[in-house]
mmCIF file of N, CA and C in Angstrom:
data_model
loop_
_atom_site.group_PDB
_atom_site.id
_atom_site.type_symbol
_atom_site.label_atom_id
_atom_site.label_comp_id
_atom_site.label_asym_id
_atom_site.label_seq_id
_atom_site.Cartn_x
_atom_site.Cartn_y
_atom_site.Cartn_z
ATOM 1 N N UNK A 1 67.028 -34.140 172.587
ATOM 2 C CA UNK A 1 68.351 -34.279 173.151
ATOM 3 C C UNK A 1 69.278 -33.294 172.450
ATOM 4 N N UNK A 2 69.915 -32.433 173.231
ATOM 5 C CA UNK A 2 70.801 -31.421 172.676
ATOM 6 C C UNK A 2 72.272 -31.798 172.732
ATOM 7 N N UNK A 3 72.605 -32.809 173.517
ATOM 8 C CA UNK A 3 73.994 -33.225 173.652
ATOM 9 C C UNK A 3 74.195 -34.611 173.074
ATOM 10 N N UNK A 4 75.386 -34.805 172.549
ATOM 11 C CA UNK A 4 75.755 -36.131 172.055
ATOM 12 C C UNK A 4 76.155 -36.965 173.267
ATOM 13 N N UNK A 5 75.599 -38.167 173.408
ATOM 14 C CA UNK A 5 75.973 -38.995 174.555
ATOM 15 C C UNK A 5 77.434 -39.430 174.476
ATOM 16 N N UNK A 6 77.978 -39.847 175.615
ATOM 17 C CA UNK A 6 79.366 -40.314 175.657
ATOM 18 C C UNK A 6 79.597 -41.488 174.716
ATOM 19 N N UNK A 7 78.578 -42.277 174.543
ATOM 20 C CA UNK A 7 78.710 -43.479 173.723
ATOM 21 C C UNK A 7 77.548 -43.527 172.735
ATOM 22 N N UNK A 8 77.843 -43.714 171.473
ATOM 23 C CA UNK A 8 76.812 -43.804 170.436
ATOM 24 C C UNK A 8 76.574 -45.281 170.141
ATOM 25 N N UNK A 9 75.307 -45.670 170.113
ATOM 26 C CA UNK A 9 74.992 -47.074 169.855
ATOM 27 C C UNK A 9 75.322 -47.440 168.408
ATOM 28 N N UNK A 10 75.431 -48.715 168.168
ATOM 29 C CA UNK A 10 75.707 -49.204 166.816
ATOM 30 C C UNK A 10 74.616 -48.761 165.853
ATOM 31 N N UNK A 11 73.377 -48.819 166.318
ATOM 32 C CA UNK A 11 72.242 -48.406 165.478
ATOM 33 C C UNK A 11 72.329 -46.914 165.145
ATOM 34 N N UNK A 12 72.652 -46.088 166.160
ATOM 35 C CA UNK A 12 72.794 -44.649 165.922
ATOM 36 C C UNK A 12 73.955 -44.358 164.980
ATOM 37 N N UNK A 13 75.059 -45.054 165.159
ATOM 38 C CA UNK A 13 76.222 -44.865 164.292
ATOM 39 C C UNK A 13 75.885 -45.232 162.849
ATOM 40 N N UNK A 14 75.136 -46.311 162.686
ATOM 41 C CA UNK A 14 74.720 -46.734 161.349
ATOM 42 C C UNK A 14 73.820 -45.672 160.707
ATOM 43 N N UNK A 15 72.914 -45.103 161.502
ATOM 44 C CA UNK A 15 72.026 -44.077 160.975
ATOM 45 C C UNK A 15 72.806 -42.813 160.619
ATOM 46 N N UNK A 16 73.775 -42.422 161.453
ATOM 47 C CA UNK A 16 74.605 -41.258 161.136
ATOM 48 C C UNK A 16 75.383 -41.489 159.841
ATOM 49 N N UNK A 17 75.878 -42.710 159.678
ATOM 50 C CA UNK A 17 76.592 -43.059 158.445
ATOM 51 C C UNK A 17 75.666 -42.920 157.238
ATOM 52 N N UNK A 18 74.458 -43.428 157.354
ATOM 53 C CA UNK A 18 73.483 -43.312 156.263
ATOM 54 C C UNK A 18 73.166 -41.851 155.966
ATOM 55 N N UNK A 19 72.946 -41.053 157.016
ATOM 56 C CA UNK A 19 72.639 -39.632 156.808
ATOM 57 C C UNK A 19 73.792 -38.932 156.105
ATOM 58 N N UNK A 20 75.019 -39.263 156.516
ATOM 59 C CA UNK A 20 76.184 -38.662 155.871
ATOM 60 C C UNK A 20 76.209 -39.024 154.391
ATOM 61 N N UNK A 21 76.011 -40.289 154.072
ATOM 62 C CA UNK A 21 76.043 -40.728 152.673
ATOM 63 C C UNK A 21 74.936 -40.085 151.851
ATOM 64 N N UNK A 22 73.728 -39.959 152.411
ATOM 65 C CA UNK A 22 72.630 -39.311 151.683
ATOM 66 C C UNK A 22 72.986 -37.866 151.368
ATOM 67 N N UNK A 23 73.482 -37.157 152.352
ATOM 68 C CA UNK A 23 73.829 -35.752 152.148
ATOM 69 C C UNK A 23 75.022 -35.590 151.220
ATOM 70 N N UNK A 24 76.015 -36.451 151.348
ATOM 71 C CA UNK A 24 77.191 -36.385 150.479
ATOM 72 C C UNK A 24 76.790 -36.625 149.021
ATOM 73 N N UNK A 25 75.974 -37.656 148.791
ATOM 74 C CA UNK A 25 75.527 -37.952 147.424
ATOM 75 C C UNK A 25 74.652 -36.835 146.866
ATOM 76 N N UNK A 26 73.784 -36.277 147.694
ATOM 77 C CA UNK A 26 72.930 -35.174 147.238
ATOM 78 C C UNK A 26 73.782 -33.960 146.870
ATOM 79 N N UNK A 27 74.812 -33.702 147.652
ATOM 80 C CA UNK A 27 75.709 -32.584 147.364
ATOM 81 C C UNK A 27 76.441 -32.804 146.043
ATOM 82 N N UNK A 28 76.943 -34.010 145.836
ATOM 83 C CA UNK A 28 77.634 -34.318 144.576
ATOM 84 C C UNK A 28 76.695 -34.188 143.384
ATOM 85 N N UNK A 29 75.460 -34.691 143.519
ATOM 86 C CA UNK A 29 74.498 -34.593 142.425
ATOM 87 C C UNK A 29 74.163 -33.137 142.117
ATOM 88 N N UNK A 30 73.938 -32.346 143.156
ATOM 89 C CA UNK A 30 73.611 -30.932 142.944
ATOM 90 C C UNK A 30 74.752 -30.232 142.228
ATOM 91 N N UNK A 31 75.975 -30.502 142.656
ATOM 92 C CA UNK A 31 77.137 -29.885 142.009
ATOM 93 C C UNK A 31 77.232 -30.308 140.543
ATOM 94 N N UNK A 32 76.955 -31.570 140.278
ATOM 95 C CA UNK A 32 76.981 -32.081 138.909
ATOM 96 C C UNK A 32 75.897 -31.419 138.052
ATOM 97 N N UNK A 33 74.695 -31.272 138.606
ATOM 98 C CA UNK A 33 73.606 -30.636 137.866
ATOM 99 C C UNK A 33 73.913 -29.183 137.561
ATOM 100 N N UNK A 34 74.635 -28.545 138.447
ATOM 101 C CA UNK A 34 74.955 -27.123 138.284
ATOM 102 C C UNK A 34 75.701 -26.871 136.974
ATOM 103 N N UNK A 35 76.567 -27.785 136.588
ATOM 104 C CA UNK A 35 77.341 -27.601 135.356
ATOM 105 C C UNK A 35 76.489 -27.811 134.101
ATOM 106 N N UNK A 36 75.305 -28.386 134.267
ATOM 107 C CA UNK A 36 74.450 -28.671 133.120
ATOM 108 C C UNK A 36 73.358 -27.622 132.908
ATOM 109 N N UNK A 37 73.272 -26.649 133.803
ATOM 110 C CA UNK A 37 72.211 -25.652 133.753
ATOM 111 C C UNK A 37 72.748 -24.354 133.168
ATOM 112 N N UNK A 38 71.951 -23.706 132.362
ATOM 113 C CA UNK A 38 72.365 -22.454 131.740
ATOM 114 C C UNK A 38 71.893 -21.224 132.526
ATOM 115 N N UNK A 39 70.742 -21.322 133.159
ATOM 116 C CA UNK A 39 70.177 -20.191 133.890
ATOM 117 C C UNK A 39 70.967 -19.919 135.171
ATOM 118 N N UNK A 40 71.398 -18.657 135.330
ATOM 119 C CA UNK A 40 72.168 -18.274 136.518
ATOM 120 C C UNK A 40 71.322 -18.377 137.789
ATOM 121 N N UNK A 41 70.033 -18.068 137.695
ATOM 122 C CA UNK A 41 69.146 -18.170 138.861
ATOM 123 C C UNK A 41 69.026 -19.614 139.333
ATOM 124 N N UNK A 42 68.882 -20.522 138.384
ATOM 125 C CA UNK A 42 68.766 -21.934 138.733
ATOM 126 C C UNK A 42 70.094 -22.440 139.296
ATOM 127 N N UNK A 43 71.208 -22.016 138.694
ATOM 128 C CA UNK A 43 72.532 -22.404 139.202
ATOM 129 C C UNK A 43 72.709 -21.960 140.642
ATOM 130 N N UNK A 44 72.286 -20.741 140.922
ATOM 131 C CA UNK A 44 72.407 -20.215 142.282
ATOM 132 C C UNK A 44 71.593 -21.046 143.272
ATOM 133 N N UNK A 45 70.392 -21.422 142.886
ATOM 134 C CA UNK A 45 69.553 -22.250 143.761
ATOM 135 C C UNK A 45 70.168 -23.633 143.962
ATOM 136 N N UNK A 46 70.702 -24.210 142.904
ATOM 137 C CA UNK A 46 71.327 -25.525 143.010
ATOM 138 C C UNK A 46 72.561 -25.449 143.911
ATOM 139 N N UNK A 47 73.325 -24.389 143.809
ATOM 140 C CA UNK A 47 74.506 -24.243 144.665
ATOM 141 C C UNK A 47 74.113 -24.062 146.132
ATOM 142 N N UNK A 48 72.967 -23.433 146.395
ATOM 143 C CA UNK A 48 72.466 -23.336 147.768
ATOM 144 C C UNK A 48 72.162 -24.731 148.311
ATOM 145 N N UNK A 49 71.559 -25.567 147.466
ATOM 146 C CA UNK A 49 71.265 -26.948 147.859
ATOM 147 C C UNK A 49 72.567 -27.696 148.131
ATOM 148 N N UNK A 50 73.540 -27.512 147.269
ATOM 149 C CA UNK A 50 74.840 -28.158 147.419
ATOM 150 C C UNK A 50 75.493 -27.750 148.735
ATOM 151 N N UNK A 51 75.483 -26.464 149.042
ATOM 152 C CA UNK A 51 76.080 -25.977 150.291
ATOM 153 C C UNK A 51 75.336 -26.495 151.518
ATOM 154 N N UNK A 52 74.001 -26.574 151.427
ATOM 155 C CA UNK A 52 73.215 -27.067 152.549
ATOM 156 C C UNK A 52 73.595 -28.512 152.870
ATOM 157 N N UNK A 53 73.679 -29.351 151.837
ATOM 158 C CA UNK A 53 74.023 -30.755 152.061
ATOM 159 C C UNK A 53 75.475 -30.898 152.530
ATOM 160 N N UNK A 54 76.357 -30.061 152.026
ATOM 161 C CA UNK A 54 77.748 -30.085 152.488
ATOM 162 C C UNK A 54 77.840 -29.693 153.960
ATOM 163 N N UNK A 55 77.057 -28.710 154.362
ATOM 164 C CA UNK A 55 77.030 -28.290 155.762
ATOM 165 C C UNK A 55 76.488 -29.411 156.651
ATOM 166 N N UNK A 56 75.470 -30.116 156.166
ATOM 167 C CA UNK A 56 74.955 -31.255 156.924
ATOM 168 C C UNK A 56 76.038 -32.312 157.115
ATOM 169 N N UNK A 57 76.821 -32.565 156.083
ATOM 170 C CA UNK A 57 77.935 -33.523 156.189
ATOM 171 C C UNK A 57 78.945 -33.049 157.224
ATOM 172 N N UNK A 58 79.242 -31.768 157.219
ATOM 173 C CA UNK A 58 80.195 -31.217 158.181
ATOM 174 C C UNK A 58 79.688 -31.396 159.610
ATOM 175 N N UNK A 59 78.393 -31.154 159.823
ATOM 176 C CA UNK A 59 77.820 -31.303 161.161
ATOM 177 C C UNK A 59 77.876 -32.758 161.628
ATOM 178 N N UNK A 60 77.592 -33.683 160.734
ATOM 179 C CA UNK A 60 77.646 -35.100 161.087
ATOM 180 C C UNK A 60 79.074 -35.496 161.427
ATOM 181 N N UNK A 61 80.037 -35.030 160.633
ATOM 182 C CA UNK A 61 81.448 -35.336 160.932
ATOM 183 C C UNK A 61 81.858 -34.759 162.279
ATOM 184 N N UNK A 62 81.359 -33.583 162.599
ATOM 185 C CA UNK A 62 81.671 -32.973 163.886
ATOM 186 C C UNK A 62 81.135 -33.827 165.033
ATOM 187 N N UNK A 63 79.927 -34.314 164.885
ATOM 188 C CA UNK A 63 79.347 -35.193 165.902
ATOM 189 C C UNK A 63 80.216 -36.425 166.087
ATOM 190 N N UNK A 64 80.666 -36.997 164.996
ATOM 191 C CA UNK A 64 81.435 -38.232 165.074
ATOM 192 C C UNK A 64 82.864 -38.007 165.574
ATOM 193 N N UNK A 65 83.466 -36.876 165.251
ATOM 194 C CA UNK A 65 84.858 -36.654 165.645
ATOM 195 C C UNK A 65 84.993 -35.988 167.001
ATOM 196 N N UNK A 66 84.132 -35.026 167.293
ATOM 197 C CA UNK A 66 84.244 -34.299 168.542
ATOM 198 C C UNK A 66 83.306 -34.828 169.606
ATOM 199 N N UNK A 67 82.119 -35.225 169.174
ATOM 200 C CA UNK A 67 81.152 -35.824 170.070
ATOM 201 C C UNK A 67 80.903 -35.028 171.328
ATOM 202 N N UNK A 68 81.265 -35.595 172.441
ATOM 203 C CA UNK A 68 80.928 -35.032 173.751
ATOM 204 C C UNK A 68 82.061 -34.202 174.334
ATOM 205 N N UNK A 69 83.019 -33.828 173.542
ATOM 206 C CA UNK A 69 84.201 -33.113 174.041
ATOM 207 C C UNK A 69 83.946 -31.620 174.253
ATOM 208 N N UNK A 70 82.740 -31.239 174.628
ATOM 209 C CA UNK A 70 82.393 -29.836 174.829
ATOM 210 C C UNK A 70 82.684 -29.355 176.236
ATOM 211 N N UNK A 71 83.115 -30.188 177.120
ATOM 212 C CA UNK A 71 83.290 -29.886 178.537
ATOM 213 C C UNK A 71 84.020 -28.648 178.689
#
């Protein structure tokens, strides 16, 4: 399915909420770990992970706020 339906079920909404929380927490943890690492290469990789999870959060928020308003 490539489009968000007009109405999201309670189960789907709950799963989106869980996915958002998993990605948000992973992003926070990655950012926290970044300050504890000395190697610049490792820091760069951790920041890539942080950005990936932040982008996932942004996509989930877009689904929830804009949803089917692509007309």
